[in-house]
Amino acid sequence: MIQLLAGILALLPTYLVRFQILGIPTTFLEILTVIFVLVAASRANQESIKKIKNLGWLNTAIFIFVLSSIVSTIISPDKTRALGQLKALVLEPILFFYAIIISVKSKEQFYTALRWLFVSASLISLFGLLQSVSSINLPLRFWGAGTEIRRITSIFEYPNALALYLGPLIGFFATLALSKYQLFKNRWVIWAGLVLMIGALLLTFSRGAWLAVTLGLLLMSISHFGAKKTILPAMFIILIALALPTVRQRVLLGVSDASSSAHLDLIKIGVNKIIGNPVLGNGLSGFRTTQTQAQYSGEILNYPHNIFLNFWLETGLLGLISFLAIFGLAWQKIKNPALPAGRHPGALALASGVFLLIVLLHGLVDVPYFKNDLSVLFWFVMALIYI
């Protein structure tokens, strides 16, 4: 089971391999996830039920979140797409979470899975760095024609997809490295991988990801090492980054570029929809219709690029509240000192907290959950917190 879990984490980008089974759209990642869930279910026993019951209030929050998502599917203006999202972004990742809970006995068993996740992220980053100089597999619109900056995508479809994937993982693995957590026998391996990931993240030119990772690691370092040991090194690293002309140019744009203006327009449309229907929002996969109804003339996107609006619009008010409750309960679990010795190693707890913090921060300007790989990764970290 651990090997299968490791394989799923290593192959998160295989959601891009899309096909149909009996007319039902699916992805290779979904197939792997379902296999893992079925194998775990076939091995379930009374102890498994006890483990699930011990999750307490988290089960209640998850139940409300799932129920809200089902209601949002029913009211969706595009029920076909909504059913696909319900399956791939809600039901399967949550079942994956429960499958991990009943299959993995201790955090020590996560080591193999974490190593494979790290290796996969490093290789994806390496390909992105090679792409920056060779343009291999780089969509033409990101080549940097005219005044635009060349932005890498690696094996993903667009730069922000790579940034959303790498950002929380950089925070997670950097925290493990700074905490001297021995993921590999040689410590240089994790630092080399982090250099690749950070380099690739820089070349996505995703300012939201830059800011989220910087703030996430800064807050972690201050809480873990103290302000005196953190501020000067942090300022030094930030100044080095700003010394790079393309990075400085991207930062100085602020919100004056076309992309930022479009995102602000989407947020306004989302807020207006919430004002009009604060309880139900627009239903799963309903934001495209919301934009059309608002006679939006820009590019039609799936979400308004704000984590609170994303969940409020897509899953309704109860969906937003229940998801925030899931976040809050996870934070409480991370900070809970009354756990049995060995059950909650400090480095993994801290790394999981940084992961969630970066997801939340980046979510203020993007969509850090409503994507196949991101939802599976989110619920994996939740399982890591609760085991």
Short mmCIF file of C-alpha atoms in Angstrom, two decimals:
data_model
loop_
_atom_site.label_atom_id
_atom_site.label_comp_id
_atom_site.label_asym_id
_atom_site.label_seq_id
_atom_site.Cartn_x
_atom_site.Cartn_y
_atom_site.Cartn_z
CA MET A 1 0.00 0.00 0.00
CA ILE A 2 2.83 2.39 0.82
CA GLN A 3 4.38 1.72 -2.58
CA LEU A 4 1.06 2.45 -4.29
CA LEU A 5 0.68 5.65 -2.26
CA ALA A 6 4.21 6.66 -3.25
CA GLY A 7 3.37 5.99 -6.89
CA ILE A 8 0.27 8.19 -6.73
CA LEU A 9 2.22 11.08 -5.21
CA ALA A 10 5.00 10.69 -7.77
CA LEU A 11 2.47 10.67 -10.60
CA LEU A 12 0.22 13.56 -9.53
CA PRO A 13 0.60 15.31 -12.92
CA THR A 14 -0.96 12.28 -14.66
CA TYR A 15 -4.32 14.00 -14.29
CA LEU A 16 -3.24 15.42 -17.65
CA VAL A 17 -3.65 11.92 -19.16
CA ARG A 18 -7.36 12.08 -19.92
CA PHE A 19 -9.62 9.43 -21.43
CA GLN A 20 -13.08 7.88 -21.04
CA ILE A 21 -14.31 4.63 -19.51
CA LEU A 22 -17.83 3.64 -20.59
CA GLY A 23 -18.35 7.21 -21.70
CA ILE A 24 -17.32 8.67 -18.32
CA PRO A 25 -14.39 11.12 -18.50
CA THR A 26 -11.53 10.26 -16.16
CA THR A 27 -7.77 10.58 -15.78
CA PHE A 28 -4.89 8.25 -15.04
CA LEU A 29 -4.48 9.89 -11.62
CA GLU A 30 -8.12 9.17 -10.82
CA ILE A 31 -7.68 5.51 -11.76
CA LEU A 32 -4.67 5.20 -9.45
CA THR A 33 -6.59 6.91 -6.64
CA VAL A 34 -9.63 4.66 -7.04
CA ILE A 35 -7.42 1.54 -7.05
CA PHE A 36 -5.81 2.70 -3.80
CA VAL A 37 -9.24 3.32 -2.23
CA LEU A 38 -10.60 -0.07 -3.34
CA VAL A 39 -7.56 -1.96 -2.03
CA ALA A 40 -7.78 -0.11 1.29
CA ALA A 41 -11.52 -0.83 1.54
CA SER A 42 -10.96 -4.53 0.84
CA ARG A 43 -8.57 -4.68 3.81
CA ALA A 44 -10.75 -2.68 6.19
CA ASN A 45 -11.72 -4.15 9.57
CA GLN A 46 -13.07 -3.06 12.94
CA GLU A 47 -9.83 -1.24 13.68
CA SER A 48 -10.30 0.77 10.48
CA ILE A 49 -13.76 1.90 11.60
CA LYS A 50 -12.30 2.89 14.96
CA LYS A 51 -9.61 5.00 13.26
CA ILE A 52 -12.25 6.86 11.26
CA LYS A 53 -14.42 7.45 14.32
CA ASN A 54 -11.40 8.84 16.17
CA LEU A 55 -11.24 11.70 13.66
CA GLY A 56 -14.10 13.25 15.62
CA TRP A 57 -15.31 16.65 14.44
CA LEU A 58 -13.33 16.35 11.22
CA ASN A 59 -15.82 13.72 10.02
CA THR A 60 -18.66 16.18 10.63
CA ALA A 61 -16.90 18.96 8.71
CA ILE A 62 -16.15 16.59 5.82
CA PHE A 63 -19.76 15.34 5.75
CA ILE A 64 -21.09 18.91 5.52
CA PHE A 65 -18.54 19.75 2.82
CA VAL A 66 -19.55 16.71 0.75
CA LEU A 67 -23.26 17.40 1.26
CA SER A 68 -22.79 21.04 0.21
CA SER A 69 -20.91 19.90 -2.89
CA ILE A 70 -23.71 17.49 -3.81
CA VAL A 71 -26.32 20.25 -3.44
CA SER A 72 -24.10 22.53 -5.54
CA THR A 73 -23.96 19.85 -8.22
CA ILE A 74 -27.76 19.61 -8.27
CA ILE A 75 -28.21 23.38 -8.73
CA SER A 76 -25.30 23.76 -11.16
CA PRO A 77 -26.09 25.30 -14.56
CA ASP A 78 -23.65 22.78 -16.10
CA LYS A 79 -24.45 19.46 -14.43
CA THR A 80 -22.14 17.38 -16.60
CA ARG A 81 -19.07 19.39 -15.65
CA ALA A 82 -20.32 19.64 -12.06
CA LEU A 83 -20.59 15.85 -11.74
CA GLY A 84 -17.04 15.54 -13.04
CA GLN A 85 -15.81 18.02 -10.43
CA LEU A 86 -17.78 16.35 -7.65
CA LYS A 87 -16.16 13.04 -8.56
CA ALA A 88 -12.60 14.19 -9.16
CA LEU A 89 -12.18 17.11 -6.73
CA VAL A 90 -14.38 16.15 -3.79
CA LEU A 91 -15.37 12.50 -3.49
CA GLU A 92 -12.23 10.75 -4.75
CA PRO A 93 -9.69 12.90 -2.83
CA ILE A 94 -11.70 12.56 0.40
CA LEU A 95 -12.01 8.78 -0.03
CA PHE A 96 -8.25 8.80 -0.71
CA PHE A 97 -7.78 10.57 2.64
CA TYR A 98 -9.83 7.96 4.50
CA ALA A 99 -8.01 5.15 2.67
CA ILE A 100 -4.68 6.52 3.91
CA ILE A 101 -6.04 6.87 7.45
CA ILE A 102 -7.01 3.18 7.62
CA SER A 103 -3.96 1.88 5.73
CA VAL A 104 -1.00 3.74 7.24
CA LYS A 105 -0.19 2.89 10.83
CA SER A 106 2.41 5.53 11.66
CA LYS A 107 4.16 8.58 10.24
CA GLU A 108 7.33 6.54 9.76
CA GLN A 109 5.54 4.69 6.93
CA PHE A 110 5.20 7.98 5.05
CA TYR A 111 8.96 8.24 4.46
CA THR A 112 8.90 6.31 1.18
CA ALA A 113 5.92 8.28 -0.12
CA LEU A 114 7.52 11.60 0.83
CA ARG A 115 10.78 10.65 -0.90
CA TRP A 116 8.98 9.81 -4.13
CA LEU A 117 6.95 13.01 -3.95
CA PHE A 118 10.18 14.96 -3.48
CA VAL A 119 11.96 13.20 -6.36
CA SER A 120 8.98 13.77 -8.65
CA ALA A 121 8.78 17.49 -7.80
CA SER A 122 12.55 17.82 -8.33
CA LEU A 123 12.42 16.15 -11.77
CA ILE A 124 9.43 18.25 -12.81
CA SER A 125 11.38 21.34 -11.74
CA LEU A 126 14.50 20.19 -13.61
CA PHE A 127 12.48 19.78 -16.79
CA GLY A 128 11.07 23.27 -16.25
CA LEU A 129 14.58 24.71 -15.97
CA LEU A 130 15.61 22.94 -19.18
CA GLN A 131 12.45 24.25 -20.80
CA SER A 132 13.47 27.83 -19.98
CA VAL A 133 16.46 27.56 -22.31
CA SER A 134 15.14 25.09 -24.89
CA SER A 135 11.38 25.85 -25.07
CA ILE A 136 10.67 22.09 -25.16
CA ASN A 137 6.92 21.52 -24.65
CA LEU A 138 6.45 25.22 -23.84
CA PRO A 139 3.14 26.55 -25.22
CA LEU A 140 3.75 29.35 -27.71
CA ARG A 141 1.79 31.93 -25.71
CA PHE A 142 4.34 31.66 -22.88
CA TRP A 143 7.44 32.15 -25.03
CA GLY A 144 7.67 35.80 -24.04
CA ALA A 145 6.92 37.57 -27.29
CA GLY A 146 7.28 41.36 -27.30
CA THR A 147 7.27 42.85 -23.81
CA GLU A 148 5.94 39.66 -22.20
CA ILE A 149 8.19 37.56 -19.95
CA ARG A 150 8.96 33.95 -20.87
CA ARG A 151 7.22 31.75 -18.29
CA ILE A 152 7.86 28.03 -17.89
CA THR A 153 5.16 25.39 -17.50
CA SER A 154 7.28 22.21 -17.24
CA ILE A 155 4.88 19.30 -17.92
CA PHE A 156 1.81 21.33 -16.95
CA GLU A 157 -0.48 23.34 -19.21
CA TYR A 158 0.24 26.82 -17.86
CA PRO A 159 2.75 28.53 -15.49
CA ASN A 160 0.39 28.96 -12.54
CA ALA A 161 -0.38 25.23 -12.55
CA LEU A 162 3.33 24.58 -11.95
CA ALA A 163 3.48 27.34 -9.33
CA LEU A 164 0.42 26.02 -7.46
CA TYR A 165 2.00 22.57 -7.38
CA LEU A 166 5.51 23.65 -6.36
CA GLY A 167 4.74 26.45 -3.88
CA PRO A 168 3.35 24.40 -0.96
CA LEU A 169 5.86 21.61 -1.62
CA ILE A 170 8.78 24.03 -1.40
CA GLY A 171 7.44 25.23 1.94
CA PHE A 172 6.92 21.65 3.13
CA PHE A 173 10.33 20.28 2.13
CA ALA A 174 12.24 23.45 3.07
CA THR A 175 10.75 23.18 6.56
CA LEU A 176 11.90 19.56 6.78
CA ALA A 177 15.39 20.56 5.63
CA LEU A 178 15.65 23.47 8.08
CA SER A 179 14.40 21.19 10.86
CA LYS A 180 17.17 18.69 9.95
CA TYR A 181 14.59 16.01 9.17
CA GLN A 182 16.46 13.13 7.52
CA LEU A 183 14.42 12.46 4.40
CA PHE A 184 17.57 11.18 2.68
CA LYS A 185 20.84 9.88 4.10
CA ASN A 186 22.76 12.72 2.46
CA ARG A 187 21.33 16.14 3.35
CA TRP A 188 22.65 17.68 0.14
CA VAL A 189 20.01 15.72 -1.81
CA ILE A 190 17.11 17.64 -0.30
CA TRP A 191 18.93 20.98 -0.70
CA ALA A 192 19.74 20.20 -4.34
CA GLY A 193 16.11 19.34 -5.00
CA LEU A 194 14.96 22.53 -3.29
CA VAL A 195 17.30 24.61 -5.46
CA LEU A 196 15.67 23.05 -8.55
CA MET A 197 12.16 23.70 -7.21
CA ILE A 198 12.88 27.30 -6.20
CA GLY A 199 14.54 27.98 -9.55
CA ALA A 200 11.53 26.59 -11.41
CA LEU A 201 9.11 28.55 -9.21
CA LEU A 202 10.97 31.77 -9.97
CA LEU A 203 10.72 31.08 -13.70
CA THR A 204 6.95 30.64 -13.54
CA PHE A 205 6.88 34.36 -12.66
CA SER A 206 3.86 33.72 -10.46
CA ARG A 207 3.94 36.62 -8.01
CA GLY A 208 1.22 35.05 -5.88
CA ALA A 209 3.33 31.92 -5.40
CA TRP A 210 6.47 33.96 -4.70
CA LEU A 211 4.71 35.97 -2.01
CA ALA A 212 2.96 32.95 -0.46
CA VAL A 213 6.16 30.89 -0.20
CA THR A 214 8.17 33.84 1.11
CA LEU A 215 5.63 34.72 3.81
CA GLY A 216 5.02 31.08 4.71
CA LEU A 217 8.70 30.29 5.21
CA LEU A 218 9.33 33.64 6.91
CA LEU A 219 6.59 33.04 9.49
CA MET A 220 7.79 29.47 10.03
CA SER A 221 11.40 30.60 10.52
CA ILE A 222 10.42 33.34 12.98
CA SER A 223 8.30 30.94 15.04
CA HIS A 224 10.88 28.15 14.91
CA PHE A 225 14.23 29.96 14.98
CA GLY A 226 13.31 33.44 16.26
CA ALA A 227 13.23 36.84 14.55
CA LYS A 228 16.92 37.62 15.10
CA LYS A 229 18.09 34.53 13.20
CA THR A 230 15.52 35.02 10.45
CA ILE A 231 15.21 38.66 9.38
CA LEU A 232 18.74 39.31 8.07
CA PRO A 233 19.06 36.07 6.03
CA ALA A 234 15.54 36.61 4.67
CA MET A 235 16.33 40.18 3.62
CA PHE A 236 19.55 39.00 1.97
CA ILE A 237 17.72 36.33 -0.07
CA ILE A 238 14.95 38.76 -1.08
CA LEU A 239 17.50 41.37 -2.20
CA ILE A 240 19.33 38.77 -4.31
CA ALA A 241 16.03 37.79 -5.95
CA LEU A 242 15.13 41.44 -6.61
CA ALA A 243 18.55 41.98 -8.16
CA LEU A 244 17.42 39.78 -11.06
CA PRO A 245 15.97 42.20 -13.67
CA THR A 246 13.07 39.99 -14.75
CA VAL A 247 12.04 39.28 -11.14
CA ARG A 248 12.26 42.97 -10.24
CA GLN A 249 10.25 43.94 -13.32
CA ARG A 250 7.54 41.40 -12.48
CA VAL A 251 7.28 42.60 -8.87
CA LEU A 252 7.18 46.29 -9.83
CA LEU A 253 4.21 45.67 -12.11
CA GLY A 254 2.06 45.39 -8.98
CA VAL A 255 -1.54 44.97 -10.10
CA SER A 256 -1.22 47.19 -13.16
CA ASP A 257 -0.73 44.40 -15.72
CA ALA A 258 -3.55 42.86 -17.77
CA SER A 259 -3.55 39.58 -15.83
CA SER A 260 -4.00 41.28 -12.45
CA SER A 261 -6.70 43.57 -13.82
CA ALA A 262 -8.57 40.55 -15.19
CA HIS A 263 -8.35 38.78 -11.82
CA LEU A 264 -9.74 41.85 -10.07
CA ASP A 265 -12.63 41.90 -12.55
CA LEU A 266 -13.34 38.22 -11.82
CA ILE A 267 -13.34 38.87 -8.08
CA LYS A 268 -15.85 41.71 -8.57
CA ILE A 269 -18.09 39.41 -10.60
CA GLY A 270 -17.81 36.76 -7.89
CA VAL A 271 -18.65 39.21 -5.11
CA ASN A 272 -21.69 40.46 -7.02
CA LYS A 273 -22.90 36.87 -7.45
CA ILE A 274 -22.50 36.23 -3.71
CA ILE A 275 -24.48 39.39 -2.93
CA GLY A 276 -27.24 38.09 -5.19
CA ASN A 277 -27.18 34.51 -3.86
CA PRO A 278 -25.20 34.33 -0.60
CA VAL A 279 -26.38 30.85 0.45
CA LEU A 280 -25.97 28.72 -2.68
CA GLY A 281 -23.50 30.69 -4.81
CA ASN A 282 -23.43 29.61 -8.46
CA GLY A 283 -23.13 25.83 -8.00
CA LEU A 284 -20.23 23.60 -8.93
CA SER A 285 -18.72 24.59 -12.27
CA GLY A 286 -21.11 27.54 -12.38
CA PHE A 287 -18.71 30.46 -12.49
CA ARG A 288 -18.39 30.32 -16.27
CA THR A 289 -22.13 30.90 -16.51
CA THR A 290 -21.85 33.67 -13.91
CA GLN A 291 -19.30 35.46 -16.10
CA THR A 292 -21.51 35.10 -19.16
CA GLN A 293 -24.51 36.47 -17.27
CA ALA A 294 -22.38 39.42 -16.15
CA GLN A 295 -21.52 40.02 -19.84
CA TYR A 296 -17.82 39.72 -19.04
CA SER A 297 -15.78 40.43 -22.16
CA GLY A 298 -12.47 38.94 -21.00
CA GLU A 299 -11.22 35.35 -21.02
CA ILE A 300 -13.78 33.03 -19.39
CA LEU A 301 -12.13 31.19 -16.49
CA ASN A 302 -13.41 28.47 -14.17
CA TYR A 303 -12.94 30.32 -10.86
CA PRO A 304 -12.60 33.89 -9.50
CA HIS A 305 -9.06 33.33 -8.15
CA ASN A 306 -9.70 33.78 -4.45
CA ILE A 307 -9.93 30.79 -2.11
CA PHE A 308 -12.88 32.17 -0.13
CA LEU A 309 -14.85 33.14 -3.23
CA ASN A 310 -13.90 29.86 -4.93
CA PHE A 311 -15.50 27.74 -2.22
CA TRP A 312 -18.39 30.11 -1.52
CA LEU A 313 -19.42 30.27 -5.16
CA GLU A 314 -18.77 26.61 -5.99
CA THR A 315 -20.03 24.88 -2.81
CA GLY A 316 -22.22 27.51 -1.18
CA LEU A 317 -21.93 29.17 2.20
CA LEU A 318 -21.98 25.85 4.09
CA GLY A 319 -19.28 24.52 1.79
CA LEU A 320 -17.06 27.49 2.59
CA ILE A 321 -17.70 27.24 6.34
CA SER A 322 -17.10 23.48 6.41
CA PHE A 323 -13.86 23.77 4.44
CA LEU A 324 -12.61 26.51 6.75
CA ALA A 325 -13.54 24.20 9.64
CA ILE A 326 -11.42 21.45 8.05
CA PHE A 327 -8.52 23.93 7.91
CA GLY A 328 -9.09 25.04 11.50
CA LEU A 329 -9.31 21.50 12.86
CA ALA A 330 -6.06 20.63 11.09
CA TRP A 331 -4.33 23.65 12.68
CA GLN A 332 -5.65 22.58 16.07
CA LYS A 333 -4.29 19.06 15.51
CA ILE A 334 -0.89 20.41 14.52
CA LYS A 335 -0.65 22.53 17.66
CA ASN A 336 -2.09 19.89 20.01
CA PRO A 337 0.67 18.94 22.50
CA ALA A 338 -1.28 16.08 24.08
CA LEU A 339 -0.44 13.46 21.48
CA PRO A 340 1.34 10.18 22.32
CA ALA A 341 5.11 10.25 21.98
CA GLY A 342 6.28 9.43 18.47
CA ARG A 343 2.85 9.95 16.90
CA HIS A 344 3.43 13.54 15.78
CA PRO A 345 7.09 14.29 15.00
CA GLY A 346 7.68 18.02 15.24
CA ALA A 347 9.25 18.47 11.80
CA LEU A 348 6.36 16.83 9.94
CA ALA A 349 3.81 18.79 11.97
CA LEU A 350 5.59 22.07 11.26
CA ALA A 351 6.02 21.22 7.56
CA SER A 352 2.33 20.36 7.24
CA GLY A 353 1.41 23.67 8.88
CA VAL A 354 3.61 25.59 6.43
CA PHE A 355 2.04 23.67 3.54
CA LEU A 356 -1.46 24.70 4.64
CA LEU A 357 -0.36 28.28 5.26
CA ILE A 358 1.08 28.61 1.75
CA VAL A 359 -2.09 27.09 0.26
CA LEU A 360 -4.15 29.68 2.14
CA LEU A 361 -1.87 32.62 1.24
CA HIS A 362 -1.58 31.70 -2.43
CA GLY A 363 -5.32 31.11 -2.44
CA LEU A 364 -5.92 34.80 -1.85
CA VAL A 365 -5.02 35.38 -5.52
CA ASP A 366 -5.41 31.97 -7.16
CA VAL A 367 -7.13 28.55 -7.08
CA PRO A 368 -5.08 26.23 -4.80
CA TYR A 369 -7.61 23.37 -4.49
CA PHE A 370 -9.89 22.98 -7.52
CA LYS A 371 -7.45 20.95 -9.61
CA ASN A 372 -7.00 17.17 -9.57
CA ASP A 373 -3.39 17.08 -8.39
CA LEU A 374 -3.87 19.85 -5.82
CA SER A 375 -6.95 18.28 -4.20
CA VAL A 376 -5.24 14.89 -3.90
CA LEU A 377 -2.11 16.53 -2.48
CA PHE A 378 -4.17 18.56 0.00
CA TRP A 379 -5.91 15.49 1.40
CA PHE A 380 -2.61 13.59 1.56
CA VAL A 381 -1.21 16.30 3.83
CA MET A 382 -4.41 16.17 5.88
CA ALA A 383 -3.84 12.44 6.36
CA LEU A 384 -0.24 13.14 7.34
CA ILE A 385 -1.52 15.50 10.03
CA TYR A 386 -4.10 13.08 11.41
CA ILE A 387 -2.03 9.88 11.57
#
